[in-house]
Amino acid sequence: MLKGVPTLAGRNLRLLTVHHRAKASAAEPAEQLDQETDLLKRAKFGHTGKQLQQKISTEKKLRAPPLLNLVFANRKLSFYDPSSTPKTKEDNAKLNQRRHYSMRPHREQEQRNAEDVLFDMFASEETGLISMGKFLAGLKTTGIRRSDPRVRELMDNLKKVHKLNNYETGSSAETQHLNRETFKAVVAPNIVLIAKAFRQQFVIPDFTSFVKDIEDIYHRCKTNTLGKLADYIPQLARYNPDSWGLSICTIDGQRFSMGDVEVPFTLQSCSKPLTYAIALEKLGPKVVHSYVGQEPSGRNFNELVLDQNKKPHNPMINAGAILTCSLMNALVKPDMTSAEIFDYTMSWFKRLSGGEYIGFNNAVFLSEREAADRNYALGFYMRENKCFPKRTNLKEVMDFYFQCCSMETNCEAMSVIAASLANGGICPTTEEKVFRPEVIRDVLSIMHSCGTYDYSGQFAFKVGLPAKSGVSGGMMLVIPNVMGIFAWSPPLDHLGNTVRGLQFCEELVSMFNFHRYDNLKHLSNKKDPRKHRYETKGLSIVNLLFSAASGDVTALRRHRLSGMDITLADYDGRTALHLAASEGHLECVKFLLEQCHVPHNPKDRWGNLPVDEAENFGHTHVVEFLRSWAEKADLSSEECKTEAVTSTTQADEEICSTSDLDTSPAASPIPTPVGGSGRSSPVPSDAGSTASAGSASSIDDKTKPGL
Ligand code: GLN
C-alpha cells in the first residue's frame, strides 16, 4: 500500500521546495547540489525499511525529550518523563554542567523544528512514515477543519503529492503515508497555525473537553419540545419543529457543529445587527444615531411606536432596522441601484462569514412583502414623523428590508459571522478585517441590551452576553474575544425567541463563566475553558519551587496550609526539596521533611537526590541533616517491613509501600501526623491530607524518622 511514496518523495520534495531553492543564491551551487543529493538520499533512505528504522531509532536515542507544551489529546506529556532520562554517567555529567536551575528552558528542544516534532508525534515506529489520516484527525480535535482556508496549502500539497505518486491505490490524498521530508515540505506553509493548534495555544486550549460539555447541553435542549413555529408566512410555518442545529466558531477559527447545521433558513432579524454594522462602518455612530436610538423599547419588536425624540428606539427592532436600511439607500450608497445595494450588502455578509453559505430565498422575500402590513405601517408612520433621511424612496427601502430578512444561510456560516463579531470585526477563518473594532463594540452593546426582543432585559441579566434572535428560529450569541455561537431551532416562545436556542444560552452560561460579570473576583466557580488544564498546576509549581529556592519558609508554610501538594515536581522532576537543598536553606529542608513529610529521596531527571544537590553546592550542614534523615528513614522502613510480616493489615501494606517514595515526584505525600508525635507542628493536622486522623497517627511512628 505504501509502495511508491518514498521513491517519489524525492520528486515531491523537489517540487515542493522549488520555491525555497529558487531563493537560494546562485553563488552557492555546490551547497545547493549537496542539499539536493542529501534530500534525494534521504528520500531513498525512506524507501529501504531497515535503514530507515535504524535511522529513526538512532535519532530517537539522540532525541531530546518532547516539548512540554506540545500536547496532543491522546499523547499528553507529563511534567516529568523518566523514560527520557539519559542513563549514562557522562550524560549526567554533561547535563549537570549545562543545567543551572530547574526551570531552565530546553532551548535546544524549543529550537527543534516544529515540523519534526509533529512528525515524531504521529509517525509509525514500524514504517517510519506518518499517516496523514491520523494527523488530520488529530488536527480536527483541536478544532481545525480540513476545509479551513488557513490550511489550504497543506491540503493542496497533499493532493500534489498524491498525484505525483500516481494516486497510489489504497489511500486518498488525505490518508496517504509520508516520510519525514515530504511531510515537512507539505505542512511548511501552514506550520504556524498547525503548531499553535497542537501546542494548545488557541483560545479554547482543550477543545475536545469543551465540545463534550457542549454536546451534553445540545442533547438536553433537544428534548425540549416547547414553542410554536412562526406562521405569518407559509415558508416559516412549514419548518420541521424537530430541527435543531448548533455551530461554534472560536476567534481562532476552531469549529464545532452538531445537528441540522447545514439546513438553510432565512436570516430574518439576525440581519439587523449586520446592516447596522455596515451603516456604522460607513457613516459613523454620530450620523447613524442621529436617526435611531440606543434604548430598549420595552415593546414588541414590530410595535408602532417611536421614542420621545420621534426616532425608532434601536436598530434591533423592525422600525430601527427599516430606518437603517434607509440609511444604506440614501447615505451609504446613494448612487447605487436597488440591485447593486442588494449585492453590496450580501458581499459584506459573505465576507463576515468567511465565504460560507449566504444565499437568498425569493419565496420568503415575496411572502414577507405580501404579509407586511405592519412593516409598511411602520414605514409610513416614520415617514410621517420625518424619521428618514432626504431622498428616501420608501418602497425601495421596504423591499431592501425584506430582502435582508430573506437572505438565506445556515448554522455553520452564522457561527463564523458571530465569531467575526467576537473577534472585533476580523473573520477568524479568512483573517480578513471586515469591520473596525469600534463598530463591533457599538453593535455588541446594542445586541446586549436589545437583541432578544422583549426578553432582552432578562437575557442580559441571565446570560449577560450580546445576542440576536430571529423569527426563523435563529439565535446568534457572541462571547467577545472567545467565540461566536449560532443555534437554530424553529419553535419560538411567546416573545419570539427560539426555545431551544434560549435554553442553550442559559445552560451554557450556567456551566461556563461566560456571563459578562462572571469574572468578578470571588464570584465564579464555573468552568473556564479558556484556561489551560495545566495552567493552575504550572503556576503552583512555580510558586512552590520559587519559595523553596529563595528560602522562604513562611511562603512554604502558606502553600502547605492552602492544601497544595508539596511533593509537586517540575518538568525536570525537581522538587521543592531539591531546590532548598541546592541553595543550602536548611530551615526549608527541615520544614519540608518534618512538617510536610515530603519524601527525602526523590530523583530528578538526572537521577539526582536533594542530598546530591546539597553536596554539589557545598552545603555541608544540609548534607548532614539529609543523611541522618535518610538513615532514620531507612531504619523505619525496615521496621515497617518486619512488623508487616507479623501483623499486616491492608492499610499497613499501602502505607509501607508509600514510604518507599523513591523516585516518582507525582507520588502522593505521606499523611500528616496527628498529635502524640512529640513534635509541635505549626501545620494543622489535616491540612492537605486526605488520610484519616486515626490511620495517620498509627503509621507515623513507623514511617517517619524522628516521629
Ligand atoms: N421578517 C420579520 C418581520 O419583519 C423579521 C422579524 C423578526 O425576525 N423578528 O416581521
PDB file of C-alpha atoms in Angstrom, residues 304-537:
ATOM      1  CA  LEU A 304     -45.977  51.023  16.051  1.00  0.00           C
ATOM      2  CA  VAL A 305     -44.076  53.232  18.389  1.00  0.00           C
ATOM      3  CA  LEU A 306     -41.225  55.761  18.340  1.00  0.00           C
ATOM      4  CA  ASP A 307     -39.206  57.182  21.220  1.00  0.00           C
ATOM      5  CA  GLN A 308     -39.772  60.647  22.635  1.00  0.00           C
ATOM      6  CA  ASN A 309     -37.444  62.167  20.029  1.00  0.00           C
ATOM      7  CA  LYS A 310     -39.578  60.610  17.309  1.00  0.00           C
ATOM      8  CA  LYS A 311     -36.858  58.154  16.434  1.00  0.00           C
ATOM      9  CA  PRO A 312     -37.075  54.370  16.399  1.00  0.00           C
ATOM     10  CA  HIS A 313     -35.874  53.087  19.767  1.00  0.00           C
ATOM     11  CA  ASN A 314     -32.960  50.994  18.475  1.00  0.00           C
ATOM     12  CA  PRO A 315     -31.699  49.259  15.325  1.00  0.00           C
ATOM     13  CA  MET A 316     -32.662  45.754  16.547  1.00  0.00           C
ATOM     14  CA  ILE A 317     -36.433  46.227  16.299  1.00  0.00           C
ATOM     15  CA  ASN A 318     -38.278  46.435  12.985  1.00  0.00           C
ATOM     16  CA  ALA A 319     -38.688  50.225  12.940  1.00  0.00           C
ATOM     17  CA  GLY A 320     -34.983  50.729  13.664  1.00  0.00           C
ATOM     18  CA  ALA A 321     -33.901  48.170  11.070  1.00  0.00           C
ATOM     19  CA  ILE A 322     -36.119  49.732   8.378  1.00  0.00           C
ATOM     20  CA  LEU A 323     -34.503  53.039   9.263  1.00  0.00           C
ATOM     21  CA  THR A 324     -31.011  51.507   8.955  1.00  0.00           C
ATOM     22  CA  CYS A 325     -31.988  50.208   5.517  1.00  0.00           C
ATOM     23  CA  SER A 326     -32.963  53.737   4.529  1.00  0.00           C
ATOM     24  CA  LEU A 327     -29.518  54.965   5.600  1.00  0.00           C
ATOM     25  CA  MET A 328     -27.912  52.386   3.341  1.00  0.00           C
ATOM     26  CA  ASN A 329     -30.014  53.543   0.397  1.00  0.00           C
ATOM     27  CA  ALA A 330     -29.847  57.262   0.931  1.00  0.00           C
ATOM     28  CA  LEU A 331     -26.489  57.848   2.617  1.00  0.00           C
ATOM     29  CA  VAL A 332     -24.146  54.865   2.318  1.00  0.00           C
ATOM     30  CA  LYS A 333     -24.675  54.169  -1.373  1.00  0.00           C
ATOM     31  CA  PRO A 334     -26.953  56.861  -2.766  1.00  0.00           C
ATOM     32  CA  ASP A 335     -25.750  56.218  -6.308  1.00  0.00           C
ATOM     33  CA  MET A 336     -26.390  52.510  -6.333  1.00  0.00           C
ATOM     34  CA  THR A 337     -29.438  50.882  -7.811  1.00  0.00           C
ATOM     35  CA  SER A 338     -31.517  48.590  -5.580  1.00  0.00           C
ATOM     36  CA  ALA A 339     -29.897  45.567  -7.211  1.00  0.00           C
ATOM     37  CA  GLU A 340     -26.439  46.942  -6.545  1.00  0.00           C
ATOM     38  CA  ILE A 341     -27.254  47.673  -2.912  1.00  0.00           C
ATOM     39  CA  PHE A 342     -28.510  44.116  -2.510  1.00  0.00           C
ATOM     40  CA  ASP A 343     -25.246  42.726  -3.932  1.00  0.00           C
ATOM     41  CA  TYR A 344     -23.208  45.163  -1.901  1.00  0.00           C
ATOM     42  CA  THR A 345     -24.893  44.130   1.352  1.00  0.00           C
ATOM     43  CA  MET A 346     -24.637  40.458   0.531  1.00  0.00           C
ATOM     44  CA  SER A 347     -20.924  40.818  -0.107  1.00  0.00           C
ATOM     45  CA  TRP A 348     -20.459  42.230   3.431  1.00  0.00           C
ATOM     46  CA  PHE A 349     -22.360  39.308   4.923  1.00  0.00           C
ATOM     47  CA  LYS A 350     -20.258  36.898   2.875  1.00  0.00           C
ATOM     48  CA  ARG A 351     -17.007  38.458   3.997  1.00  0.00           C
ATOM     49  CA  LEU A 352     -18.145  38.237   7.599  1.00  0.00           C
ATOM     50  CA  SER A 353     -18.961  34.547   7.116  1.00  0.00           C
ATOM     51  CA  GLY A 354     -15.549  33.802   5.634  1.00  0.00           C
ATOM     52  CA  GLY A 355     -17.151  32.909   2.307  1.00  0.00           C
ATOM     53  CA  GLU A 356     -19.551  30.348   3.759  1.00  0.00           C
ATOM     54  CA  TYR A 357     -23.137  29.968   2.654  1.00  0.00           C
ATOM     55  CA  ILE A 358     -25.113  33.176   2.222  1.00  0.00           C
ATOM     56  CA  GLY A 359     -27.918  32.959  -0.319  1.00  0.00           C
ATOM     57  CA  PHE A 360     -31.345  34.384  -0.938  1.00  0.00           C
ATOM     58  CA  ASN A 361     -34.804  32.853  -0.605  1.00  0.00           C
ATOM     59  CA  ASN A 362     -37.085  34.510  -3.109  1.00  0.00           C
ATOM     60  CA  ALA A 363     -40.238  32.754  -1.902  1.00  0.00           C
ATOM     61  CA  VAL A 364     -39.672  34.096   1.602  1.00  0.00           C
ATOM     62  CA  PHE A 365     -38.989  37.564   0.168  1.00  0.00           C
ATOM     63  CA  LEU A 366     -42.269  37.542  -1.780  1.00  0.00           C
ATOM     64  CA  SER A 367     -44.192  36.252   1.234  1.00  0.00           C
ATOM     65  CA  GLU A 368     -42.607  38.811   3.545  1.00  0.00           C
ATOM     66  CA  ARG A 369     -43.652  41.564   1.159  1.00  0.00           C
ATOM     67  CA  GLU A 370     -47.168  40.135   0.971  1.00  0.00           C
ATOM     68  CA  ALA A 371     -47.634  39.875   4.721  1.00  0.00           C
ATOM     69  CA  ALA A 372     -46.103  43.206   5.581  1.00  0.00           C
ATOM     70  CA  ASP A 373     -48.966  45.436   6.657  1.00  0.00           C
ATOM     71  CA  ARG A 374     -47.348  46.176   9.978  1.00  0.00           C
ATOM     72  CA  ASN A 375     -43.946  46.848   8.460  1.00  0.00           C
ATOM     73  CA  TYR A 376     -45.478  49.173   5.871  1.00  0.00           C
ATOM     74  CA  ALA A 377     -47.401  50.867   8.650  1.00  0.00           C
ATOM     75  CA  LEU A 378     -44.124  51.395  10.482  1.00  0.00           C
ATOM     76  CA  GLY A 379     -42.588  52.836   7.322  1.00  0.00           C
ATOM     77  CA  PHE A 380     -45.404  55.303   6.775  1.00  0.00           C
ATOM     78  CA  TYR A 381     -45.501  56.232  10.427  1.00  0.00           C
ATOM     79  CA  MET A 382     -41.790  57.019  10.342  1.00  0.00           C
ATOM     80  CA  ARG A 383     -42.149  58.955   7.095  1.00  0.00           C
ATOM     81  CA  GLU A 384     -44.959  60.989   8.672  1.00  0.00           C
ATOM     82  CA  ASN A 385     -42.613  61.759  11.558  1.00  0.00           C
ATOM     83  CA  LYS A 386     -39.745  62.701   9.231  1.00  0.00           C
ATOM     84  CA  CYS A 387     -37.519  59.936  10.512  1.00  0.00           C
ATOM     85  CA  PHE A 388     -35.883  59.093   7.183  1.00  0.00           C
ATOM     86  CA  PRO A 389     -33.019  60.912   5.518  1.00  0.00           C
ATOM     87  CA  LYS A 390     -33.798  63.079   2.498  1.00  0.00           C
ATOM     88  CA  ARG A 391     -34.160  61.306  -0.843  1.00  0.00           C
ATOM     89  CA  THR A 392     -35.548  58.171   0.812  1.00  0.00           C
ATOM     90  CA  ASN A 393     -37.619  56.049  -1.514  1.00  0.00           C
ATOM     91  CA  LEU A 394     -39.843  54.202   0.953  1.00  0.00           C
ATOM     92  CA  LYS A 395     -40.844  51.449  -1.440  1.00  0.00           C
ATOM     93  CA  GLU A 396     -37.217  50.649  -2.221  1.00  0.00           C
ATOM     94  CA  VAL A 397     -36.302  50.800   1.457  1.00  0.00           C
ATOM     95  CA  MET A 398     -39.090  48.375   2.383  1.00  0.00           C
ATOM     96  CA  ASP A 399     -38.025  45.967  -0.358  1.00  0.00           C
ATOM     97  CA  PHE A 400     -34.448  46.168   0.798  1.00  0.00           C
ATOM     98  CA  TYR A 401     -35.543  45.422   4.380  1.00  0.00           C
ATOM     99  CA  PHE A 402     -37.496  42.344   3.209  1.00  0.00           C
ATOM    100  CA  GLN A 403     -34.508  41.247   1.130  1.00  0.00           C
ATOM    101  CA  CYS A 404     -32.202  41.418   4.130  1.00  0.00           C
ATOM    102  CA  CYS A 405     -34.683  39.316   6.149  1.00  0.00           C
ATOM    103  CA  SER A 406     -34.864  36.821   3.250  1.00  0.00           C
ATOM    104  CA  MET A 407     -31.164  36.216   2.853  1.00  0.00           C
ATOM    105  CA  GLU A 408     -30.546  32.567   3.404  1.00  0.00           C
ATOM    106  CA  THR A 409     -27.816  30.956   5.457  1.00  0.00           C
ATOM    107  CA  ASN A 410     -27.144  28.050   7.830  1.00  0.00           C
ATOM    108  CA  CYS A 411     -25.733  27.499  11.306  1.00  0.00           C
ATOM    109  CA  GLU A 412     -22.197  26.929  10.032  1.00  0.00           C
ATOM    110  CA  ALA A 413     -21.969  30.253   8.227  1.00  0.00           C
ATOM    111  CA  MET A 414     -23.712  32.151  11.015  1.00  0.00           C
ATOM    112  CA  SER A 415     -21.299  30.842  13.616  1.00  0.00           C
ATOM    113  CA  VAL A 416     -18.448  32.360  11.597  1.00  0.00           C
ATOM    114  CA  ILE A 417     -20.338  35.659  11.407  1.00  0.00           C
ATOM    115  CA  ALA A 418     -20.848  35.550  15.174  1.00  0.00           C
ATOM    116  CA  ALA A 419     -17.141  34.740  15.590  1.00  0.00           C
ATOM    117  CA  SER A 420     -16.184  37.718  13.412  1.00  0.00           C
ATOM    118  CA  LEU A 421     -18.180  39.880  15.810  1.00  0.00           C
ATOM    119  CA  ALA A 422     -16.494  38.172  18.773  1.00  0.00           C
ATOM    120  CA  ASN A 423     -13.151  38.814  17.119  1.00  0.00           C
ATOM    121  CA  GLY A 424     -13.549  42.584  16.827  1.00  0.00           C
ATOM    122  CA  GLY A 425     -14.566  42.536  13.160  1.00  0.00           C
ATOM    123  CA  ILE A 426     -11.867  40.218  11.828  1.00  0.00           C
ATOM    124  CA  CYS A 427     -13.117  36.993  10.297  1.00  0.00           C
ATOM    125  CA  PRO A 428     -11.250  34.189  12.127  1.00  0.00           C
ATOM    126  CA  THR A 429     -11.111  31.800   9.193  1.00  0.00           C
ATOM    127  CA  THR A 430     -10.004  34.197   6.469  1.00  0.00           C
ATOM    128  CA  GLU A 431      -8.312  36.683   8.795  1.00  0.00           C
ATOM    129  CA  GLU A 432      -9.890  39.479   6.781  1.00  0.00           C
ATOM    130  CA  LYS A 433     -10.584  42.680   8.653  1.00  0.00           C
ATOM    131  CA  VAL A 434     -14.214  43.333   7.805  1.00  0.00           C
ATOM    132  CA  PHE A 435     -15.277  45.931  10.380  1.00  0.00           C
ATOM    133  CA  ARG A 436     -13.450  48.328  12.646  1.00  0.00           C
ATOM    134  CA  PRO A 437     -13.415  47.260  16.320  1.00  0.00           C
ATOM    135  CA  GLU A 438     -15.295  50.437  17.299  1.00  0.00           C
ATOM    136  CA  VAL A 439     -18.149  49.387  15.057  1.00  0.00           C
ATOM    137  CA  ILE A 440     -18.270  45.954  16.646  1.00  0.00           C
ATOM    138  CA  ARG A 441     -18.247  47.473  20.112  1.00  0.00           C
ATOM    139  CA  ASP A 442     -21.353  49.511  19.239  1.00  0.00           C
ATOM    140  CA  VAL A 443     -23.092  46.573  17.570  1.00  0.00           C
ATOM    141  CA  LEU A 444     -22.448  44.284  20.529  1.00  0.00           C
ATOM    142  CA  SER A 445     -23.600  46.921  23.006  1.00  0.00           C
ATOM    143  CA  ILE A 446     -26.963  47.196  21.276  1.00  0.00           C
ATOM    144  CA  MET A 447     -27.243  43.430  20.887  1.00  0.00           C
ATOM    145  CA  HIS A 448     -26.558  43.080  24.594  1.00  0.00           C
ATOM    146  CA  SER A 449     -29.422  45.356  25.608  1.00  0.00           C
ATOM    147  CA  CYS A 450     -31.899  44.864  22.760  1.00  0.00           C
ATOM    148  CA  GLY A 451     -31.096  41.616  20.937  1.00  0.00           C
ATOM    149  CA  THR A 452     -33.785  39.229  22.118  1.00  0.00           C
ATOM    150  CA  TYR A 453     -36.981  41.220  21.717  1.00  0.00           C
ATOM    151  CA  ASP A 454     -38.919  41.742  24.873  1.00  0.00           C
ATOM    152  CA  TYR A 455     -36.763  39.243  26.695  1.00  0.00           C
ATOM    153  CA  SER A 456     -33.678  41.432  26.282  1.00  0.00           C
ATOM    154  CA  GLY A 457     -33.569  42.608  29.899  1.00  0.00           C
ATOM    155  CA  GLN A 458     -33.856  39.108  31.281  1.00  0.00           C
ATOM    156  CA  PHE A 459     -31.394  37.795  28.725  1.00  0.00           C
ATOM    157  CA  ALA A 460     -28.852  40.447  29.683  1.00  0.00           C
ATOM    158  CA  PHE A 461     -29.412  39.519  33.307  1.00  0.00           C
ATOM    159  CA  LYS A 462     -29.278  35.751  32.989  1.00  0.00           C
ATOM    160  CA  VAL A 463     -26.899  35.221  30.083  1.00  0.00           C
ATOM    161  CA  GLY A 464     -25.029  38.515  30.159  1.00  0.00           C
ATOM    162  CA  LEU A 465     -23.871  38.297  26.544  1.00  0.00           C
ATOM    163  CA  PRO A 466     -24.721  40.058  23.283  1.00  0.00           C
ATOM    164  CA  ALA A 467     -27.133  38.041  21.165  1.00  0.00           C
ATOM    165  CA  LYS A 468     -29.653  38.417  18.365  1.00  0.00           C
ATOM    166  CA  SER A 469     -32.594  36.172  17.700  1.00  0.00           C
ATOM    167  CA  GLY A 470     -34.757  35.903  14.587  1.00  0.00           C
ATOM    168  CA  VAL A 471     -38.242  34.738  13.819  1.00  0.00           C
ATOM    169  CA  SER A 472     -36.976  31.806  11.733  1.00  0.00           C
ATOM    170  CA  GLY A 473     -35.583  30.251  14.922  1.00  0.00           C
ATOM    171  CA  GLY A 474     -32.034  31.567  14.916  1.00  0.00           C
ATOM    172  CA  MET A 475     -30.051  32.755  17.913  1.00  0.00           C
ATOM    173  CA  MET A 476     -26.689  34.385  17.350  1.00  0.00           C
ATOM    174  CA  LEU A 477     -24.628  34.522  20.523  1.00  0.00           C
ATOM    175  CA  VAL A 478     -21.345  36.387  20.811  1.00  0.00           C
ATOM    176  CA  ILE A 479     -18.793  35.733  23.536  1.00  0.00           C
ATOM    177  CA  PRO A 480     -16.446  38.664  22.973  1.00  0.00           C
ATOM    178  CA  ASN A 481     -12.822  37.663  22.448  1.00  0.00           C
ATOM    179  CA  VAL A 482     -13.726  33.999  22.700  1.00  0.00           C
ATOM    180  CA  MET A 483     -16.230  32.651  20.195  1.00  0.00           C
ATOM    181  CA  GLY A 484     -19.401  33.010  18.198  1.00  0.00           C
ATOM    182  CA  ILE A 485     -22.247  30.533  18.521  1.00  0.00           C
ATOM    183  CA  PHE A 486     -25.288  30.063  16.366  1.00  0.00           C
ATOM    184  CA  ALA A 487     -28.220  27.969  17.489  1.00  0.00           C
ATOM    185  CA  TRP A 488     -31.131  27.237  15.190  1.00  0.00           C
ATOM    186  CA  SER A 489     -34.417  25.614  16.056  1.00  0.00           C
ATOM    187  CA  PRO A 490     -37.698  26.935  14.629  1.00  0.00           C
ATOM    188  CA  PRO A 491     -40.144  26.620  17.562  1.00  0.00           C
ATOM    189  CA  LEU A 492     -40.458  30.022  19.273  1.00  0.00           C
ATOM    190  CA  ASP A 493     -41.643  31.110  22.698  1.00  0.00           C
ATOM    191  CA  HIS A 494     -44.360  33.727  23.163  1.00  0.00           C
ATOM    192  CA  LEU A 495     -41.814  36.546  22.807  1.00  0.00           C
ATOM    193  CA  GLY A 496     -40.467  35.238  19.500  1.00  0.00           C
ATOM    194  CA  ASN A 497     -37.198  33.664  20.696  1.00  0.00           C
ATOM    195  CA  THR A 498     -36.171  30.149  19.743  1.00  0.00           C
ATOM    196  CA  VAL A 499     -36.944  27.908  22.709  1.00  0.00           C
ATOM    197  CA  ARG A 500     -34.018  25.530  22.295  1.00  0.00           C
ATOM    198  CA  GLY A 501     -31.647  28.369  21.407  1.00  0.00           C
ATOM    199  CA  LEU A 502     -32.577  30.232  24.547  1.00  0.00           C
ATOM    200  CA  GLN A 503     -32.219  27.166  26.739  1.00  0.00           C
ATOM    201  CA  PHE A 504     -28.813  26.533  25.192  1.00  0.00           C
ATOM    202  CA  CYS A 505     -27.614  30.065  26.013  1.00  0.00           C
ATOM    203  CA  GLU A 506     -28.810  29.831  29.584  1.00  0.00           C
ATOM    204  CA  GLU A 507     -27.293  26.417  30.178  1.00  0.00           C
ATOM    205  CA  LEU A 508     -24.043  27.431  28.533  1.00  0.00           C
ATOM    206  CA  VAL A 509     -23.612  30.297  30.933  1.00  0.00           C
ATOM    207  CA  SER A 510     -24.532  28.260  33.958  1.00  0.00           C
ATOM    208  CA  MET A 511     -21.763  25.813  33.069  1.00  0.00           C
ATOM    209  CA  PHE A 512     -19.046  28.201  31.854  1.00  0.00           C
ATOM    210  CA  ASN A 513     -18.001  31.572  33.209  1.00  0.00           C
ATOM    211  CA  PHE A 514     -19.007  33.404  30.028  1.00  0.00           C
ATOM    212  CA  HIS A 515     -21.513  35.822  31.599  1.00  0.00           C
ATOM    213  CA  ARG A 516     -20.222  39.378  31.342  1.00  0.00           C
ATOM    214  CA  TYR A 517     -19.943  39.564  35.130  1.00  0.00           C
ATOM    215  CA  ASP A 518     -18.746  36.064  35.855  1.00  0.00           C
ATOM    216  CA  ASN A 519     -15.228  37.367  36.073  1.00  0.00           C
ATOM    217  CA  LEU A 520     -15.782  39.423  39.171  1.00  0.00           C
ATOM    218  CA  LYS A 521     -13.428  38.343  41.928  1.00  0.00           C
ATOM    219  CA  HIS A 522     -14.637  35.653  44.299  1.00  0.00           C
ATOM    220  CA  LEU A 523     -17.732  35.017  42.232  1.00  0.00           C
ATOM    221  CA  SER A 524     -17.343  32.250  39.774  1.00  0.00           C
ATOM    222  CA  ASN A 525     -16.880  28.607  40.434  1.00  0.00           C
ATOM    223  CA  LYS A 526     -17.869  27.728  36.896  1.00  0.00           C
ATOM    224  CA  LYS A 527     -15.635  26.173  34.280  1.00  0.00           C
ATOM    225  CA  ASP A 528     -13.311  28.404  32.315  1.00  0.00           C
ATOM    226  CA  PRO A 529     -12.485  26.649  29.045  1.00  0.00           C
ATOM    227  CA  ARG A 530     -10.045  29.449  28.190  1.00  0.00           C
ATOM    228  CA  LYS A 531      -7.664  28.195  30.849  1.00  0.00           C
ATOM    229  CA  HIS A 532      -5.102  25.628  30.021  1.00  0.00           C
ATOM    230  CA  ARG A 533      -5.587  22.470  32.005  1.00  0.00           C
ATOM    231  CA  TYR A 534      -2.053  22.698  33.311  1.00  0.00           C
ATOM    232  CA  GLU A 535      -2.137  26.447  33.870  1.00  0.00           C
ATOM    233  CA  THR A 536      -3.093  26.252  37.513  1.00  0.00           C
ATOM    234  CA  LYS A 537      -0.797  23.344  38.255  1.00  0.00           C
TER     235      LYS A 537
END
